Amino acid sequence: MPSRACHCGAIWALAVASWTLCLLRLIPRVGADDTETGEEQEYRESDVFLGGNSFSSNESENLGTLYRWIDEIMWTDLWDSSKNRDAIYSQLEQLAGLAAGPLPSLAYAVGQAFYSYFWFKDNGGDVNMPAALRSIQLHEVSLKHSGCSNLTMGVGAFLGKACAERWLYLIMLSAEVGSELAGRRSDVGMAAQLLQKSHNLFEELMVYPFFSFRKWKSVYDINTNSHVFSGPIVQRPLWPTERVPIARWFEENYAVFREDLDFIVNNDLFDTLYFAGHVSMTQFSGRRESWAPLNLIHNRKIAEHACKVANRTCELLLSRPEIARCHAHDVGAAFARLQPGMGIKPHFWSAPPRLGLHLGLITPPGATMMVGDQEVTWEEGKAVVFDDTYIHSIKHTGTEVRYLLIAWFCHPCDDVHAEVPPEDIGLCLG
């Protein structure tokens, strides 16, 4: 077996030494050209270590290795230092070079890391364009490396390789980055290329049997609830509030929800309760605390520490079977804060079925949400029902904090995960 030598970049002085990326390269075999000749060396995934763990040819394992390494930093005060974030970004760039070259099995993990942790520039609300473009590049490498670009593949293999997710992420990222560039008017040529790429990928995918029956006409018709509901079941980005019983109920109980939120905010309890409970680990916004859903109930279990403070809200939520007796994935409710100047990156829920609901509690001007091709603004006491399996994102250009009561609940057409049958099945048909 050939010996190995550690070839690491400069080690930057931080409290957690395991942050350093160490590339363990194979010493050239007898007869092989030396690196000084300019010949490319052979690398294997197991030659690359991060935080003391090596990568592998398994893309899911690589994603876990990379996310665990970054999460150790992201969920501490160390992440607040631009020097530390820049060092982590530099490590990702090293990995990206390997992923785009000799080790494409790293591409999905590194592409997702740029998207998940570096979509926003300097922990703010502006898109980090180099990271976004790098993510697109690596998602495209991943599509080819996995074989998912071959649409003659059988549907079983297609789903087994997570090809649907790979295609949809690449389509979404190309469309959203192209739209962002177009809005900035800074690089119209690149914007046009990305938007055309997204459209071409969409058109190519729509021929494949897993998608061809869905009758989508544009990128922003994409939704993953259609993985579950097909045929005559209607998919829509926004649902008519007046026909969704739980939406009307949320509006009727606005005063109670607002009083509980006001008590939490006025007594400076929000952050304490938020970080003491179930914290979203999916880095939707630029900072840990800029988009903060204070969990009240999650997967049929109440957050006792929060419900001691917001007990009337929790009692009411427990009375709704669409939330409290729904067995779909990640169903629940939370008070959600979005700080001014921040945003929530484009994403779609990929574990259907479910729907989302927002009740406006404190809704200053400046905050808007796009769901598919529909724009949403919030009003205090008014509910919005939307399908969060569509591509959606939020921008808050105002100057004051926005608060909602948000819920994820059993889809009205779902008779599998709901303990109580839906009240208006006709809503599913039109």
PDB file of N, CA, C and O in Angstrom, residues 134-204:
ATOM      1  N   ARG A 134     -21.287  29.287  -7.755  1.00  0.00           N
ATOM      2  CA  ARG A 134     -20.530  28.068  -7.467  1.00  0.00           C
ATOM      3  C   ARG A 134     -21.477  26.916  -7.161  1.00  0.00           C
ATOM      4  O   ARG A 134     -21.249  25.779  -7.589  1.00  0.00           O
ATOM      5  N   SER A 135     -22.547  27.206  -6.450  1.00  0.00           N
ATOM      6  CA  SER A 135     -23.523  26.171  -6.131  1.00  0.00           C
ATOM      7  C   SER A 135     -24.166  25.615  -7.396  1.00  0.00           C
ATOM      8  O   SER A 135     -24.344  24.399  -7.539  1.00  0.00           O
ATOM      9  N   ILE A 136     -24.516  26.487  -8.322  1.00  0.00           N
ATOM     10  CA  ILE A 136     -25.088  26.030  -9.600  1.00  0.00           C
ATOM     11  C   ILE A 136     -24.110  25.109 -10.320  1.00  0.00           C
ATOM     12  O   ILE A 136     -24.475  24.024 -10.801  1.00  0.00           O
ATOM     13  N   GLN A 137     -22.845  25.534 -10.408  1.00  0.00           N
ATOM     14  CA  GLN A 137     -21.840  24.734 -11.088  1.00  0.00           C
ATOM     15  C   GLN A 137     -21.749  23.328 -10.496  1.00  0.00           C
ATOM     16  O   GLN A 137     -21.716  22.324 -11.212  1.00  0.00           O
ATOM     17  N   LEU A 138     -21.725  23.245  -9.166  1.00  0.00           N
ATOM     18  CA  LEU A 138     -21.538  21.954  -8.509  1.00  0.00           C
ATOM     19  C   LEU A 138     -22.791  21.093  -8.572  1.00  0.00           C
ATOM     20  O   LEU A 138     -22.695  19.855  -8.657  1.00  0.00           O
ATOM     21  N   HIS A 139     -23.966  21.705  -8.559  1.00  0.00           N
ATOM     22  CA  HIS A 139     -25.184  20.920  -8.739  1.00  0.00           C
ATOM     23  C   HIS A 139     -25.234  20.308 -10.143  1.00  0.00           C
ATOM     24  O   HIS A 139     -25.733  19.196 -10.325  1.00  0.00           O
ATOM     25  N   GLU A 140     -24.693  21.031 -11.119  1.00  0.00           N
ATOM     26  CA  GLU A 140     -24.644  20.487 -12.473  1.00  0.00           C
ATOM     27  C   GLU A 140     -23.658  19.317 -12.552  1.00  0.00           C
ATOM     28  O   GLU A 140     -23.935  18.301 -13.206  1.00  0.00           O
ATOM     29  N   VAL A 141     -22.511  19.451 -11.866  1.00  0.00           N
ATOM     30  CA  VAL A 141     -21.554  18.341 -11.803  1.00  0.00           C
ATOM     31  C   VAL A 141     -22.206  17.129 -11.154  1.00  0.00           C
ATOM     32  O   VAL A 141     -22.063  15.989 -11.613  1.00  0.00           O
ATOM     33  N   SER A 142     -22.935  17.371 -10.069  1.00  0.00           N
ATOM     34  CA  SER A 142     -23.606  16.289  -9.351  1.00  0.00           C
ATOM     35  C   SER A 142     -24.623  15.574 -10.227  1.00  0.00           C
ATOM     36  O   SER A 142     -24.742  14.339 -10.188  1.00  0.00           O
ATOM     37  N   LEU A 143     -25.357  16.341 -11.022  1.00  0.00           N
ATOM     38  CA  LEU A 143     -26.372  15.746 -11.900  1.00  0.00           C
ATOM     39  C   LEU A 143     -25.725  14.765 -12.881  1.00  0.00           C
ATOM     40  O   LEU A 143     -26.242  13.662 -13.113  1.00  0.00           O
ATOM     41  N   LYS A 144     -24.584  15.157 -13.416  1.00  0.00           N
ATOM     42  CA  LYS A 144     -23.907  14.297 -14.388  1.00  0.00           C
ATOM     43  C   LYS A 144     -23.218  13.124 -13.706  1.00  0.00           C
ATOM     44  O   LYS A 144     -23.300  11.982 -14.169  1.00  0.00           O
ATOM     45  N   HIS A 145     -22.549  13.389 -12.587  1.00  0.00           N
ATOM     46  CA  HIS A 145     -21.816  12.325 -11.895  1.00  0.00           C
ATOM     47  C   HIS A 145     -22.735  11.202 -11.427  1.00  0.00           C
ATOM     48  O   HIS A 145     -22.397  10.026 -11.523  1.00  0.00           O
ATOM     49  N   SER A 146     -23.927  11.564 -10.952  1.00  0.00           N
ATOM     50  CA  SER A 146     -24.882  10.573 -10.434  1.00  0.00           C
ATOM     51  C   SER A 146     -25.553   9.777 -11.540  1.00  0.00           C
ATOM     52  O   SER A 146     -26.204   8.762 -11.264  1.00  0.00           O
ATOM     53  N   GLY A 147     -25.419  10.233 -12.777  1.00  0.00           N
ATOM     54  CA  GLY A 147     -26.122   9.592 -13.882  1.00  0.00           C
ATOM     55  C   GLY A 147     -27.524  10.125 -14.086  1.00  0.00           C
ATOM     56  O   GLY A 147     -28.244   9.687 -14.993  1.00  0.00           O
ATOM     57  N   CYS A 148     -27.924  11.096 -13.245  1.00  0.00           N
ATOM     58  CA  CYS A 148     -29.291  11.611 -13.312  1.00  0.00           C
ATOM     59  C   CYS A 148     -29.557  12.428 -14.570  1.00  0.00           C
ATOM     60  O   CYS A 148     -30.714  12.663 -14.925  1.00  0.00           O
ATOM     61  N   SER A 149     -28.501  12.877 -15.233  1.00  0.00           N
ATOM     62  CA  SER A 149     -28.710  13.620 -16.485  1.00  0.00           C
ATOM     63  C   SER A 149     -29.175  12.704 -17.606  1.00  0.00           C
ATOM     64  O   SER A 149     -29.658  13.179 -18.637  1.00  0.00           O
ATOM     65  N   ASN A 150     -29.068  11.386 -17.410  1.00  0.00           N
ATOM     66  CA  ASN A 150     -29.521  10.403 -18.389  1.00  0.00           C
ATOM     67  C   ASN A 150     -31.002  10.106 -18.162  1.00  0.00           C
ATOM     68  O   ASN A 150     -31.363   9.325 -17.283  1.00  0.00           O
ATOM     69  N   LEU A 151     -31.865  10.729 -18.947  1.00  0.00           N
ATOM     70  CA  LEU A 151     -33.307  10.593 -18.732  1.00  0.00           C
ATOM     71  C   LEU A 151     -33.901   9.371 -19.422  1.00  0.00           C
ATOM     72  O   LEU A 151     -35.122   9.255 -19.537  1.00  0.00           O
ATOM     73  N   THR A 152     -33.024   8.439 -19.830  1.00  0.00           N
ATOM     74  CA  THR A 152     -33.525   7.117 -20.249  1.00  0.00           C
ATOM     75  C   THR A 152     -33.552   6.159 -19.062  1.00  0.00           C
ATOM     76  O   THR A 152     -34.003   5.018 -19.180  1.00  0.00           O
ATOM     77  N   MET A 153     -33.073   6.625 -17.910  1.00  0.00           N
ATOM     78  CA  MET A 153     -33.051   5.827 -16.693  1.00  0.00           C
ATOM     79  C   MET A 153     -34.478   5.478 -16.257  1.00  0.00           C
ATOM     80  O   MET A 153     -35.398   6.286 -16.387  1.00  0.00           O
ATOM     81  N   GLY A 154     -34.673   4.266 -15.730  1.00  0.00           N
ATOM     82  CA  GLY A 154     -35.979   3.889 -15.202  1.00  0.00           C
ATOM     83  C   GLY A 154     -36.373   4.734 -14.013  1.00  0.00           C
ATOM     84  O   GLY A 154     -35.511   5.253 -13.287  1.00  0.00           O
ATOM     85  N   VAL A 155     -37.676   4.872 -13.772  1.00  0.00           N
ATOM     86  CA  VAL A 155     -38.169   5.750 -12.710  1.00  0.00           C
ATOM     87  C   VAL A 155     -37.682   5.279 -11.342  1.00  0.00           C
ATOM     88  O   VAL A 155     -37.340   6.090 -10.474  1.00  0.00           O
ATOM     89  N   GLY A 156     -37.635   3.968 -11.116  1.00  0.00           N
ATOM     90  CA  GLY A 156     -37.175   3.458  -9.830  1.00  0.00           C
ATOM     91  C   GLY A 156     -35.753   3.884  -9.523  1.00  0.00           C
ATOM     92  O   GLY A 156     -35.456   4.364  -8.419  1.00  0.00           O
ATOM     93  N   ALA A 157     -34.866   3.735 -10.491  1.00  0.00           N
ATOM     94  CA  ALA A 157     -33.481   4.160 -10.303  1.00  0.00           C
ATOM     95  C   ALA A 157     -33.395   5.677 -10.167  1.00  0.00           C
ATOM     96  O   ALA A 157     -32.606   6.201  -9.377  1.00  0.00           O
ATOM     97  N   PHE A 158     -34.207   6.390 -10.939  1.00  0.00           N
ATOM     98  CA  PHE A 158     -34.245   7.857 -10.903  1.00  0.00           C
ATOM     99  C   PHE A 158     -34.567   8.349  -9.498  1.00  0.00           C
ATOM    100  O   PHE A 158     -33.908   9.244  -8.958  1.00  0.00           O
ATOM    101  N   LEU A 159     -35.564   7.762  -8.874  1.00  0.00           N
ATOM    102  CA  LEU A 159     -35.942   8.171  -7.522  1.00  0.00           C
ATOM    103  C   LEU A 159     -34.920   7.696  -6.497  1.00  0.00           C
ATOM    104  O   LEU A 159     -34.620   8.394  -5.524  1.00  0.00           O
ATOM    105  N   GLY A 160     -34.378   6.490  -6.712  1.00  0.00           N
ATOM    106  CA  GLY A 160     -33.406   5.958  -5.778  1.00  0.00           C
ATOM    107  C   GLY A 160     -32.136   6.780  -5.698  1.00  0.00           C
ATOM    108  O   GLY A 160     -31.486   6.836  -4.645  1.00  0.00           O
ATOM    109  N   LYS A 161     -31.762   7.436  -6.779  1.00  0.00           N
ATOM    110  CA  LYS A 161     -30.571   8.284  -6.816  1.00  0.00           C
ATOM    111  C   LYS A 161     -30.881   9.736  -6.440  1.00  0.00           C
ATOM    112  O   LYS A 161     -30.025  10.611  -6.580  1.00  0.00           O
ATOM    113  N   ALA A 162     -32.099   9.991  -5.983  1.00  0.00           N
ATOM    114  CA  ALA A 162     -32.531  11.360  -5.638  1.00  0.00           C
ATOM    115  C   ALA A 162     -32.400  12.299  -6.835  1.00  0.00           C
ATOM    116  O   ALA A 162     -32.073  13.476  -6.695  1.00  0.00           O
ATOM    117  N   CYS A 163     -32.682  11.769  -8.027  1.00  0.00           N
ATOM    118  CA  CYS A 163     -32.539  12.577  -9.236  1.00  0.00           C
ATOM    119  C   CYS A 163     -33.545  13.720  -9.291  1.00  0.00           C
ATOM    120  O   CYS A 163     -33.230  14.802  -9.801  1.00  0.00           O
ATOM    121  N   ALA A 164     -34.766  13.483  -8.788  1.00  0.00           N
ATOM    122  CA  ALA A 164     -35.769  14.553  -8.823  1.00  0.00           C
ATOM    123  C   ALA A 164     -35.270  15.776  -8.075  1.00  0.00           C
ATOM    124  O   ALA A 164     -35.363  16.910  -8.572  1.00  0.00           O
ATOM    125  N   GLU A 165     -34.710  15.559  -6.880  1.00  0.00           N
ATOM    126  CA  GLU A 165     -34.215  16.679  -6.087  1.00  0.00           C
ATOM    127  C   GLU A 165     -33.052  17.374  -6.788  1.00  0.00           C
ATOM    128  O   GLU A 165     -32.951  18.607  -6.797  1.00  0.00           O
ATOM    129  N   ARG A 166     -32.156  16.590  -7.384  1.00  0.00           N
ATOM    130  CA  ARG A 166     -31.000  17.193  -8.065  1.00  0.00           C
ATOM    131  C   ARG A 166     -31.460  18.088  -9.211  1.00  0.00           C
ATOM    132  O   ARG A 166     -30.965  19.204  -9.394  1.00  0.00           O
ATOM    133  N   TRP A 167     -32.387  17.586 -10.028  1.00  0.00           N
ATOM    134  CA  TRP A 167     -32.911  18.381 -11.142  1.00  0.00           C
ATOM    135  C   TRP A 167     -33.604  19.643 -10.643  1.00  0.00           C
ATOM    136  O   TRP A 167     -33.382  20.741 -11.158  1.00  0.00           O
ATOM    137  N   LEU A 168     -34.472  19.482  -9.646  1.00  0.00           N
ATOM    138  CA  LEU A 168     -35.262  20.630  -9.198  1.00  0.00           C
ATOM    139  C   LEU A 168     -34.397  21.693  -8.541  1.00  0.00           C
ATOM    140  O   LEU A 168     -34.637  22.900  -8.719  1.00  0.00           O
ATOM    141  N   TYR A 169     -33.375  21.287  -7.786  1.00  0.00           N
ATOM    142  CA  TYR A 169     -32.467  22.279  -7.197  1.00  0.00           C
ATOM    143  C   TYR A 169     -31.726  23.040  -8.292  1.00  0.00           C
ATOM    144  O   TYR A 169     -31.589  24.268  -8.224  1.00  0.00           O
ATOM    145  N   LEU A 170     -31.226  22.342  -9.291  1.00  0.00           N
ATOM    146  CA  LEU A 170     -30.488  23.018 -10.355  1.00  0.00           C
ATOM    147  C   LEU A 170     -31.391  23.976 -11.127  1.00  0.00           C
ATOM    148  O   LEU A 170     -30.984  25.106 -11.449  1.00  0.00           O
ATOM    149  N   ILE A 171     -32.613  23.561 -11.395  1.00  0.00           N
ATOM    150  CA  ILE A 171     -33.571  24.438 -12.087  1.00  0.00           C
ATOM    151  C   ILE A 171     -33.880  25.664 -11.244  1.00  0.00           C
ATOM    152  O   ILE A 171     -33.867  26.809 -11.727  1.00  0.00           O
ATOM    153  N   MET A 172     -34.172  25.451  -9.945  1.00  0.00           N
ATOM    154  CA  MET A 172     -34.497  26.569  -9.059  1.00  0.00           C
ATOM    155  C   MET A 172     -33.331  27.535  -8.934  1.00  0.00           C
ATOM    156  O   MET A 172     -33.502  28.765  -9.062  1.00  0.00           O
ATOM    157  N   LEU A 173     -32.137  27.019  -8.665  1.00  0.00           N
ATOM    158  CA  LEU A 173     -30.989  27.891  -8.466  1.00  0.00           C
ATOM    159  C   LEU A 173     -30.688  28.711  -9.712  1.00  0.00           C
ATOM    160  O   LEU A 173     -30.411  29.917  -9.626  1.00  0.00           O
ATOM    161  N   SER A 174     -30.760  28.090 -10.879  1.00  0.00           N
ATOM    162  CA  SER A 174     -30.494  28.819 -12.122  1.00  0.00           C
ATOM    163  C   SER A 174     -31.520  29.928 -12.332  1.00  0.00           C
ATOM    164  O   SER A 174     -31.170  31.057 -12.713  1.00  0.00           O
ATOM    165  N   ALA A 175     -32.783  29.632 -12.065  1.00  0.00           N
ATOM    166  CA  ALA A 175     -33.836  30.634 -12.240  1.00  0.00           C
ATOM    167  C   ALA A 175     -33.703  31.774 -11.240  1.00  0.00           C
ATOM    168  O   ALA A 175     -33.816  32.960 -11.598  1.00  0.00           O
ATOM    169  N   GLU A 176     -33.461  31.442  -9.982  1.00  0.00           N
ATOM    170  CA  GLU A 176     -33.416  32.476  -8.944  1.00  0.00           C
ATOM    171  C   GLU A 176     -32.182  33.359  -9.062  1.00  0.00           C
ATOM    172  O   GLU A 176     -32.267  34.576  -8.870  1.00  0.00           O
ATOM    173  N   VAL A 177     -31.039  32.764  -9.375  1.00  0.00           N
ATOM    174  CA  VAL A 177     -29.832  33.582  -9.533  1.00  0.00           C
ATOM    175  C   VAL A 177     -29.943  34.430 -10.791  1.00  0.00           C
ATOM    176  O   VAL A 177     -29.546  35.605 -10.799  1.00  0.00           O
ATOM    177  N   GLY A 178     -30.508  33.866 -11.863  1.00  0.00           N
ATOM    178  CA  GLY A 178     -30.732  34.658 -13.069  1.00  0.00           C
ATOM    179  C   GLY A 178     -31.655  35.836 -12.809  1.00  0.00           C
ATOM    180  O   GLY A 178     -31.399  36.960 -13.263  1.00  0.00           O
ATOM    181  N   SER A 179     -32.724  35.599 -12.048  1.00  0.00           N
ATOM    182  CA  SER A 179     -33.654  36.689 -11.719  1.00  0.00           C
ATOM    183  C   SER A 179     -32.984  37.745 -10.862  1.00  0.00           C
ATOM    184  O   SER A 179     -33.211  38.951 -11.051  1.00  0.00           O
ATOM    185  N   GLU A 180     -32.157  37.315  -9.913  1.00  0.00           N
ATOM    186  CA  GLU A 180     -31.446  38.261  -9.056  1.00  0.00           C
ATOM    187  C   GLU A 180     -30.499  39.135  -9.876  1.00  0.00           C
ATOM    188  O   GLU A 180     -30.450  40.356  -9.697  1.00  0.00           O
ATOM    189  N   LEU A 181     -29.761  38.528 -10.770  1.00  0.00           N
ATOM    190  CA  LEU A 181     -28.855  39.305 -11.619  1.00  0.00           C
ATOM    191  C   LEU A 181     -29.615  40.277 -12.516  1.00  0.00           C
ATOM    192  O   LEU A 181     -29.197  41.426 -12.716  1.00  0.00           O
ATOM    193  N   ALA A 182     -30.742  39.817 -13.053  1.00  0.00           N
ATOM    194  CA  ALA A 182     -31.548  40.693 -13.899  1.00  0.00           C
ATOM    195  C   ALA A 182     -32.052  41.888 -13.103  1.00  0.00           C
ATOM    196  O   ALA A 182     -32.060  43.024 -13.597  1.00  0.00           O
ATOM    197  N   GLY A 183     -32.471  41.636 -11.865  1.00  0.00           N
ATOM    198  CA  GLY A 183     -32.954  42.719 -11.020  1.00  0.00           C
ATOM    199  C   GLY A 183     -31.876  43.729 -10.680  1.00  0.00           C
ATOM    200  O   GLY A 183     -32.142  44.921 -10.550  1.00  0.00           O
ATOM    201  N   ARG A 184     -30.652  43.253 -10.530  1.00  0.00           N
ATOM    202  CA  ARG A 184     -29.536  44.155 -10.233  1.00  0.00           C
ATOM    203  C   ARG A 184     -29.092  44.957 -11.462  1.00  0.00           C
ATOM    204  O   ARG A 184     -28.411  45.969 -11.334  1.00  0.00           O
ATOM    205  N   ARG A 185     -29.404  44.451 -12.658  1.00  0.00           N
ATOM    206  CA  ARG A 185     -28.984  45.062 -13.925  1.00  0.00           C
ATOM    207  C   ARG A 185     -27.460  45.159 -14.026  1.00  0.00           C
ATOM    208  O   ARG A 185     -26.930  46.029 -14.709  1.00  0.00           O
ATOM    209  N   SER A 186     -26.761  44.247 -13.332  1.00  0.00           N
ATOM    210  CA  SER A 186     -25.307  44.315 -13.310  1.00  0.00           C
ATOM    211  C   SER A 186     -24.659  43.421 -14.352  1.00  0.00           C
ATOM    212  O   SER A 186     -23.565  43.708 -14.826  1.00  0.00           O
ATOM    213  N   ASP A 187     -25.317  42.316 -14.703  1.00  0.00           N
ATOM    214  CA  ASP A 187     -24.760  41.395 -15.693  1.00  0.00           C
ATOM    215  C   ASP A 187     -25.932  40.766 -16.436  1.00  0.00           C
ATOM    216  O   ASP A 187     -26.319  39.624 -16.185  1.00  0.00           O
ATOM    217  N   VAL A 188     -26.485  41.522 -17.372  1.00  0.00           N
ATOM    218  CA  VAL A 188     -27.677  41.081 -18.087  1.00  0.00           C
ATOM    219  C   VAL A 188     -27.390  39.829 -18.909  1.00  0.00           C
ATOM    220  O   VAL A 188     -28.235  38.936 -19.024  1.00  0.00           O
ATOM    221  N   GLY A 189     -26.181  39.749 -19.459  1.00  0.00           N
ATOM    222  CA  GLY A 189     -25.831  38.579 -20.260  1.00  0.00           C
ATOM    223  C   GLY A 189     -25.853  37.303 -19.440  1.00  0.00           C
ATOM    224  O   GLY A 189     -26.430  36.292 -19.860  1.00  0.00           O
ATOM    225  N   MET A 190     -25.220  37.337 -18.263  1.00  0.00           N
ATOM    226  CA  MET A 190     -25.225  36.169 -17.383  1.00  0.00           C
ATOM    227  C   MET A 190     -26.635  35.857 -16.914  1.00  0.00           C
ATOM    228  O   MET A 190     -27.035  34.685 -16.819  1.00  0.00           O
ATOM    229  N   ALA A 191     -27.418  36.894 -16.610  1.00  0.00           N
ATOM    230  CA  ALA A 191     -28.805  36.684 -16.196  1.00  0.00           C
ATOM    231  C   ALA A 191     -29.576  35.943 -17.267  1.00  0.00           C
ATOM    232  O   ALA A 191     -30.304  34.977 -16.990  1.00  0.00           O
ATOM    233  N   ALA A 192     -29.423  36.380 -18.516  1.00  0.00           N
ATOM    234  CA  ALA A 192     -30.132  35.741 -19.625  1.00  0.00           C
ATOM    235  C   ALA A 192     -29.698  34.287 -19.783  1.00  0.00           C
ATOM    236  O   ALA A 192     -30.528  33.396 -20.021  1.00  0.00           O
ATOM    237  N   GLN A 193     -28.396  34.025 -19.642  1.00  0.00           N
ATOM    238  CA  GLN A 193     -27.897  32.658 -19.774  1.00  0.00           C
ATOM    239  C   GLN A 193     -28.495  31.738 -18.707  1.00  0.00           C
ATOM    240  O   GLN A 193     -28.896  30.604 -18.999  1.00  0.00           O
ATOM    241  N   LEU A 194     -28.534  32.227 -17.478  1.00  0.00           N
ATOM    242  CA  LEU A 194     -29.047  31.394 -16.386  1.00  0.00           C
ATOM    243  C   LEU A 194     -30.547  31.154 -16.518  1.00  0.00           C
ATOM    244  O   LEU A 194     -31.030  30.039 -16.273  1.00  0.00           O
ATOM    245  N   LEU A 195     -31.284  32.179 -16.893  1.00  0.00           N
ATOM    246  CA  LEU A 195     -32.720  32.004 -17.067  1.00  0.00           C
ATOM    247  C   LEU A 195     -33.007  31.045 -18.221  1.00  0.00           C
ATOM    248  O   LEU A 195     -33.913  30.207 -18.136  1.00  0.00           O
ATOM    249  N   GLN A 196     -32.227  31.155 -19.286  1.00  0.00           N
ATOM    250  CA  GLN A 196     -32.398  30.227 -20.406  1.00  0.00           C
ATOM    251  C   GLN A 196     -32.010  28.807 -19.994  1.00  0.00           C
ATOM    252  O   GLN A 196     -32.683  27.836 -20.371  1.00  0.00           O
ATOM    253  N   LYS A 197     -30.942  28.682 -19.195  1.00  0.00           N
ATOM    254  CA  LYS A 197     -30.532  27.367 -18.695  1.00  0.00           C
ATOM    255  C   LYS A 197     -31.654  26.735 -17.875  1.00  0.00           C
ATOM    256  O   LYS A 197     -31.996  25.565 -18.054  1.00  0.00           O
ATOM    257  N   SER A 198     -32.241  27.521 -16.984  1.00  0.00           N
ATOM    258  CA  SER A 198     -33.324  27.007 -16.153  1.00  0.00           C
ATOM    259  C   SER A 198     -34.492  26.538 -17.008  1.00  0.00           C
ATOM    260  O   SER A 198     -35.056  25.452 -16.796  1.00  0.00           O
ATOM    261  N   HIS A 199     -34.860  27.358 -17.995  1.00  0.00           N
ATOM    262  CA  HIS A 199     -35.978  26.998 -18.876  1.00  0.00           C
ATOM    263  C   HIS A 199     -35.666  25.735 -19.675  1.00  0.00           C
ATOM    264  O   HIS A 199     -36.523  24.844 -19.805  1.00  0.00           O
ATOM    265  N   ASN A 200     -34.452  25.649 -20.194  1.00  0.00           N
ATOM    266  CA  ASN A 200     -34.079  24.476 -20.997  1.00  0.00           C
ATOM    267  C   ASN A 200     -34.086  23.209 -20.150  1.00  0.00           C
ATOM    268  O   ASN A 200     -34.547  22.147 -20.601  1.00  0.00           O
ATOM    269  N   LEU A 201     -33.554  23.292 -18.940  1.00  0.00           N
ATOM    270  CA  LEU A 201     -33.568  22.135 -18.042  1.00  0.00           C
ATOM    271  C   LEU A 201     -34.998  21.723 -17.716  1.00  0.00           C
ATOM    272  O   LEU A 201     -35.330  20.529 -17.681  1.00  0.00           O
ATOM    273  N   PHE A 202     -35.841  22.725 -17.457  1.00  0.00           N
ATOM    274  CA  PHE A 202     -37.249  22.455 -17.159  1.00  0.00           C
ATOM    275  C   PHE A 202     -37.916  21.739 -18.329  1.00  0.00           C
ATOM    276  O   PHE A 202     -38.602  20.717 -18.141  1.00  0.00           O
ATOM    277  N   GLU A 203     -37.729  22.246 -19.532  1.00  0.00           N
ATOM    278  CA  GLU A 203     -38.338  21.630 -20.716  1.00  0.00           C
ATOM    279  C   GLU A 203     -37.825  20.200 -20.915  1.00  0.00           C
ATOM    280  O   GLU A 203     -38.588  19.296 -21.272  1.00  0.00           O
ATOM    281  N   GLU A 204     -36.548  19.999 -20.673  1.00  0.00           N
ATOM    282  CA  GLU A 204     -35.962  18.662 -20.827  1.00  0.00           C
ATOM    283  C   GLU A 204     -36.570  17.691 -19.809  1.00  0.00           C
ATOM    284  O   GLU A 204     -36.891  16.546 -20.135  1.00  0.00           O
TER     285      GLU A 204
END
